[in-house]
Short mmCIF file of C-alpha atoms in Angstrom, two decimals:
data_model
loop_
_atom_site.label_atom_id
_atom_site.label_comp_id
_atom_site.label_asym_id
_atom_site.label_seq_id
_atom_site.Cartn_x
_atom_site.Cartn_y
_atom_site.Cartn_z
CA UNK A 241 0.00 0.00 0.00
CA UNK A 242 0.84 3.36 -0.78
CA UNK A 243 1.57 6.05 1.90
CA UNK A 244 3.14 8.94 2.68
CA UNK A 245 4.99 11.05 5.51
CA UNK A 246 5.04 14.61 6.28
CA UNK A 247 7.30 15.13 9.30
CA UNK A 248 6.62 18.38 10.38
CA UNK A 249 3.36 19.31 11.32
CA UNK A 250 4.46 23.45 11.71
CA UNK A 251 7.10 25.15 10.62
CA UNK A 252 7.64 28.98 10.56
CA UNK A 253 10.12 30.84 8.80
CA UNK A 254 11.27 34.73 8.62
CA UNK A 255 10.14 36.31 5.07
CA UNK A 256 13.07 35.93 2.91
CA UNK A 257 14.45 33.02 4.11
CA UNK A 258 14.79 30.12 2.63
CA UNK A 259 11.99 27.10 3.11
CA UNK A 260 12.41 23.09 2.83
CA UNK A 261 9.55 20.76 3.22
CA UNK A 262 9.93 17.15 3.59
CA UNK A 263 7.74 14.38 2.16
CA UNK A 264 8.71 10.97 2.26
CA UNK A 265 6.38 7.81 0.48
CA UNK A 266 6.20 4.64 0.24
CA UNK A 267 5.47 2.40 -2.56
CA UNK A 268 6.55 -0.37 -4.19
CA UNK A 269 8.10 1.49 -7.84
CA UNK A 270 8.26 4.65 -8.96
CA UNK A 271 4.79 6.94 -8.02
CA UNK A 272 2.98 9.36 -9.27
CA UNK A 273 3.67 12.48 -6.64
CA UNK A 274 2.35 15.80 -6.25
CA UNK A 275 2.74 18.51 -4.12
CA UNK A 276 -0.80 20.88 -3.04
CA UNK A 277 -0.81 24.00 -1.45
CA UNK A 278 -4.50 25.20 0.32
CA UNK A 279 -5.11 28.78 1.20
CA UNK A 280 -7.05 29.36 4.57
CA UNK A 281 -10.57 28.40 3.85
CA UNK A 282 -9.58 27.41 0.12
CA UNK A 283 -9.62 23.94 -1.85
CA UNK A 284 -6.06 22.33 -2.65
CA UNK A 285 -4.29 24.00 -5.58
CA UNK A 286 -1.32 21.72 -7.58
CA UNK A 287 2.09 22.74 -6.97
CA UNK A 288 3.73 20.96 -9.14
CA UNK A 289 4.13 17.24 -10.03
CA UNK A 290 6.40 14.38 -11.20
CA UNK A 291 5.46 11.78 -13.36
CA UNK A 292 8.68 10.87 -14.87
CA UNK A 293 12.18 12.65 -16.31
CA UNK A 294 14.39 15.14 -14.68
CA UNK A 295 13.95 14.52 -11.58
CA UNK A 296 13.82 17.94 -10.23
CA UNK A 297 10.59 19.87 -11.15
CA UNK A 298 9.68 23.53 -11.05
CA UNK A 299 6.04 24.95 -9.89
CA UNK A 300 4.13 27.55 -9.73
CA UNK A 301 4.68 30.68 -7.31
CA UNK A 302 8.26 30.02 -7.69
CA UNK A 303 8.43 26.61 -5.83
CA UNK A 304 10.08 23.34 -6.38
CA UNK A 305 10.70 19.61 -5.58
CA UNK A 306 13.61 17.27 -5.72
CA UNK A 307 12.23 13.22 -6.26
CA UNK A 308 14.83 11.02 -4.99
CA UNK A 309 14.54 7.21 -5.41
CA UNK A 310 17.19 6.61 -3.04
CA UNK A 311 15.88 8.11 0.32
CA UNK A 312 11.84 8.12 -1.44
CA UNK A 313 11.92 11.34 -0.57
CA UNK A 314 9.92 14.54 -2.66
CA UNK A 315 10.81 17.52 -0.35
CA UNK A 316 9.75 20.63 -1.74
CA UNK A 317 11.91 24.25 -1.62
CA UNK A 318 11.45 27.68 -1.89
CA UNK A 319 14.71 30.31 -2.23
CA UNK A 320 12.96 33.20 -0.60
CA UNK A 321 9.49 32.94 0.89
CA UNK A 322 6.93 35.95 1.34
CA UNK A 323 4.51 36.54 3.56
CA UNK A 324 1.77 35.15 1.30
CA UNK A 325 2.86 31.26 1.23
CA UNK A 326 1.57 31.07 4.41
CA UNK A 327 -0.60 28.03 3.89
CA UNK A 328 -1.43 24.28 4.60
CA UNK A 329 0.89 22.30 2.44
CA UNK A 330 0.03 18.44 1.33
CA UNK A 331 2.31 15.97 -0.18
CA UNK A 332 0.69 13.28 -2.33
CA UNK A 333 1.53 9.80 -3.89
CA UNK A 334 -0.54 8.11 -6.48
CA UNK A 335 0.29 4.75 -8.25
CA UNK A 336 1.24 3.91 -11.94
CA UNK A 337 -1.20 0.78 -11.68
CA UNK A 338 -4.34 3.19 -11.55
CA UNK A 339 -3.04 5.81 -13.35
CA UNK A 340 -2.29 7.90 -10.40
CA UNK A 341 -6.36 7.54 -9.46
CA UNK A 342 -5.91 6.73 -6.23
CA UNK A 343 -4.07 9.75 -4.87
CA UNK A 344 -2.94 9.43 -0.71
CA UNK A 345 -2.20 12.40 0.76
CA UNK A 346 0.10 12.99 3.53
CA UNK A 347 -0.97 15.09 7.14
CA UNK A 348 0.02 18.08 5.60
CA UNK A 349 2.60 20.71 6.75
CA UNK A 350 1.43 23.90 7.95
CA UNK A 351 3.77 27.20 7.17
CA UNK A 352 3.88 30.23 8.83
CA UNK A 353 5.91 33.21 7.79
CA UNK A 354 7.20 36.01 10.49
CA UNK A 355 7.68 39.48 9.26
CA UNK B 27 -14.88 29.64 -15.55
CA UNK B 28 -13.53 26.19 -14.90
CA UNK B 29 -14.97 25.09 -11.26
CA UNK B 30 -15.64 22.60 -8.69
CA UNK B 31 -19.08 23.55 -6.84
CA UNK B 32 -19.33 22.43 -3.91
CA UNK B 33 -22.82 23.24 -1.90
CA UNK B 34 -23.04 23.71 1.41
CA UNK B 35 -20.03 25.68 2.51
CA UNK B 36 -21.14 24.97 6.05
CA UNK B 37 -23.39 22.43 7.17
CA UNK B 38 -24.43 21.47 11.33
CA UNK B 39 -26.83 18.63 11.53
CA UNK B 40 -27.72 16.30 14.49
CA UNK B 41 -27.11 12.40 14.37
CA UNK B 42 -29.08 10.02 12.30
CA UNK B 43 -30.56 12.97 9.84
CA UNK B 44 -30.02 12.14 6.26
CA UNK B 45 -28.14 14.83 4.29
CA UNK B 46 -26.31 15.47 0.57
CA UNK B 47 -23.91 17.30 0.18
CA UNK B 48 -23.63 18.50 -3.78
CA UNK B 49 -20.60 18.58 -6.17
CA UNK B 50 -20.70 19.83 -9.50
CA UNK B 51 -17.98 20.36 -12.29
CA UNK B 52 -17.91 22.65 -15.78
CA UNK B 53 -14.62 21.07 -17.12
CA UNK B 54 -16.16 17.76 -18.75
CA UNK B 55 -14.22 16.15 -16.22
CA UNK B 56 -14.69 12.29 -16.26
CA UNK B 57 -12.68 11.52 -12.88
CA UNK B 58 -14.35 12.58 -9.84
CA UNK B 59 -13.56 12.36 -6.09
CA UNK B 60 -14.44 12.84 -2.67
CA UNK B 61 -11.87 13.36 0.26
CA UNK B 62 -12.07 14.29 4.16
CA UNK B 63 -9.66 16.25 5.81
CA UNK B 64 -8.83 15.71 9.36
CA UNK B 65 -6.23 17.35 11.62
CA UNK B 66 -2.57 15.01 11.43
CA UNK B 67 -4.52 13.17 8.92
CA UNK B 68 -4.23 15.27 5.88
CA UNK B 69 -6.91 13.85 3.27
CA UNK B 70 -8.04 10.92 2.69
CA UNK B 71 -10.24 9.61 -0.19
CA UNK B 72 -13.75 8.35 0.68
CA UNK B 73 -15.28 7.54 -2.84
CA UNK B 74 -13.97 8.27 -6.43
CA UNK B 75 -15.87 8.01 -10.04
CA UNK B 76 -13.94 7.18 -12.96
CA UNK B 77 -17.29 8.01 -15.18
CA UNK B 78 -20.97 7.93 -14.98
CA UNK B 79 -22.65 4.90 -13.28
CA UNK B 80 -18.62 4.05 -12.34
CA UNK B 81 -18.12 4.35 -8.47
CA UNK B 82 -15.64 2.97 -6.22
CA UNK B 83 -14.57 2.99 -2.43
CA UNK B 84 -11.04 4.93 -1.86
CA UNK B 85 -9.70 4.54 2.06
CA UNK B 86 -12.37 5.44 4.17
CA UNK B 87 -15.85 4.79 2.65
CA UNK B 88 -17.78 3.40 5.71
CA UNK B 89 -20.78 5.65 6.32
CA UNK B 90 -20.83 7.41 3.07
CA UNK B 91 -22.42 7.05 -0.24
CA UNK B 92 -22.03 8.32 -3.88
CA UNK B 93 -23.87 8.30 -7.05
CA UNK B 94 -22.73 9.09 -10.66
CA UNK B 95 -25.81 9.46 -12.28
CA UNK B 96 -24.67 12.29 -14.93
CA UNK B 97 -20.69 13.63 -15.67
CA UNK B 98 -21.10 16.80 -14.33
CA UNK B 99 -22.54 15.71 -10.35
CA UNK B 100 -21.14 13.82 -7.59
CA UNK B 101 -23.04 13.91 -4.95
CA UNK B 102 -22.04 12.67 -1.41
CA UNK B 103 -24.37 10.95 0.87
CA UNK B 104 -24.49 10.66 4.71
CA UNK B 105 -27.25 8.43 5.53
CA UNK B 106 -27.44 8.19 8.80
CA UNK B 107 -24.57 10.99 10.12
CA UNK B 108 -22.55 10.24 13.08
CA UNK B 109 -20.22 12.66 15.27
CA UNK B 110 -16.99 10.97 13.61
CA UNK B 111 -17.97 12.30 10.44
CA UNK B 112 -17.54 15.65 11.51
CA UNK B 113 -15.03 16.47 8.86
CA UNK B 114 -13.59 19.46 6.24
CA UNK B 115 -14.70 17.33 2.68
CA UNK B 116 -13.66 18.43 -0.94
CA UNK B 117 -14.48 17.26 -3.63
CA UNK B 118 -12.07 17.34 -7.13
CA UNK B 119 -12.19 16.47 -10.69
CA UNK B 120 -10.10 15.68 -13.27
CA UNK B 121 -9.16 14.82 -16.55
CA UNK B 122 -9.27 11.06 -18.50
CA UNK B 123 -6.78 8.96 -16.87
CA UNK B 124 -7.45 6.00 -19.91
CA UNK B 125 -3.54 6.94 -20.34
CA UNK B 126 -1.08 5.75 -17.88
CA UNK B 127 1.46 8.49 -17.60
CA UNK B 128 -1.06 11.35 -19.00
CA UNK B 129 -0.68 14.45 -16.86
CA UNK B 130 -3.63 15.41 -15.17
CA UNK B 131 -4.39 17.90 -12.84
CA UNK B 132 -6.57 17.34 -9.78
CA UNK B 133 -9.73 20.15 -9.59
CA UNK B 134 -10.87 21.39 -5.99
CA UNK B 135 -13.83 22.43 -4.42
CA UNK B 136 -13.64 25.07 -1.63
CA UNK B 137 -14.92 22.94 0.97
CA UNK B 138 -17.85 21.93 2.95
CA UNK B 139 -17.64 22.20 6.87
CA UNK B 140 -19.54 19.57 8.28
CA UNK B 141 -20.05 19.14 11.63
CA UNK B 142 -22.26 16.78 13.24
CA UNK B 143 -23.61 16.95 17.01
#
């Protein structure tokens, strides 16, 4: 079964800084896996995705994510954050053998940003 | 505008009392889904709809169910609601997944608030 880790539940970071968020998975060959960003009192929006090839990929709102095979890892990065990435982040893991249907989503880490 | 509709934004109810909540897309969307989200638990799919009259359970479908009676709807059902389905559910849509490897992009509703005393 497919699953997927999110180790830190908060983390808060000074605007400007830089920002790492961890996601590790499990699952049995290379996934499907996504990263979602929601808003306060918003639906998910995609980050960004990898499905195959280069196996860093760039986002939207200037964000990317790093698969590697090796430590099943997706963390996702940010070079300087501002004030208004404050949000609920999810990692997410879907299979190859439904076509990514079946998406699991991990507990989600929430960012805060300090002036 | 492409849109998930999601109806109500908030909903109380009391245990036992049949409710729907609604879900409605504008994309064409053949992939449909329903998720909870729960503190430390992130979201986790109750039901999903790969077309009409298609339905399936995802990870948590106890207590819930769906219909796919046209492309466009998706309701969710609570038949008889209980105080553990107090929840945050979206709904989402997608594109055809017929092609393993297609990109496709997951659709979200903003939400429906359910709590249930």
């Amino acid at each position: 079964a497919q699953s997927v880790t999110q180790p830190d539940i908060h983390i808060t970071v000074s605007e400007g800084a830089s920002l790492e968020l961890r996601c590790n998975y499990s699952y049995g060959a290379t996934p499907y896996l996504f990263w979602y960003v929601q808003s306060p009192g918003q639906g998910l929006q995609l980050l960004l995705k990898y499905f195959s090839g280069d196996t860093l990929v760039q986002g939207i709102k200037g964000f990317e994510a790093e698969f590697k095979r090796s430590q099943s890892s997706f963390n996702l990065r940010k070079p300087s954050v501002h004030w208004s990435d404050a949000a609920e982040y999810f990692c997410a893991v879907g299979g190859r053998n439904n076509a990514g249907n079946m998406l699991t989503f991990g507990g989600g880490t929430r960012l805060m940003v300090k002036p | 505008e492409a849109q998930v509709t999601q109806n109500p934004r908030y909903l109380i109810t009391v245990t036992g009392k049949k409710l729907t909540v609604t879900c409605s897309q504008n994309m064409n969307h053949e992939y449909m889904s329903w998720y909870r989200q729960d503190p430390g638990l992130g979201l986790r799919q109750i039901y999903y709809s790969m077309n009409v009259e298609v339905t399936d359970k995802g990870d948590v479908p106890e207590g819930y169910k769906v219909s796919r009676k046209e492309k466009r709807n998706f309701p969710l059902i609570l038949e008889s609601p209980s105080p553990n389905q107090t929840s945050l559910y979206f709904c989402a849509s997608s594109t055809p997944t017929r092609n393993r490897g297609q990109t496709r992009k997951l659709f979200f509703g903003s939400g429906t608030q359910l709590s249930v005393l």
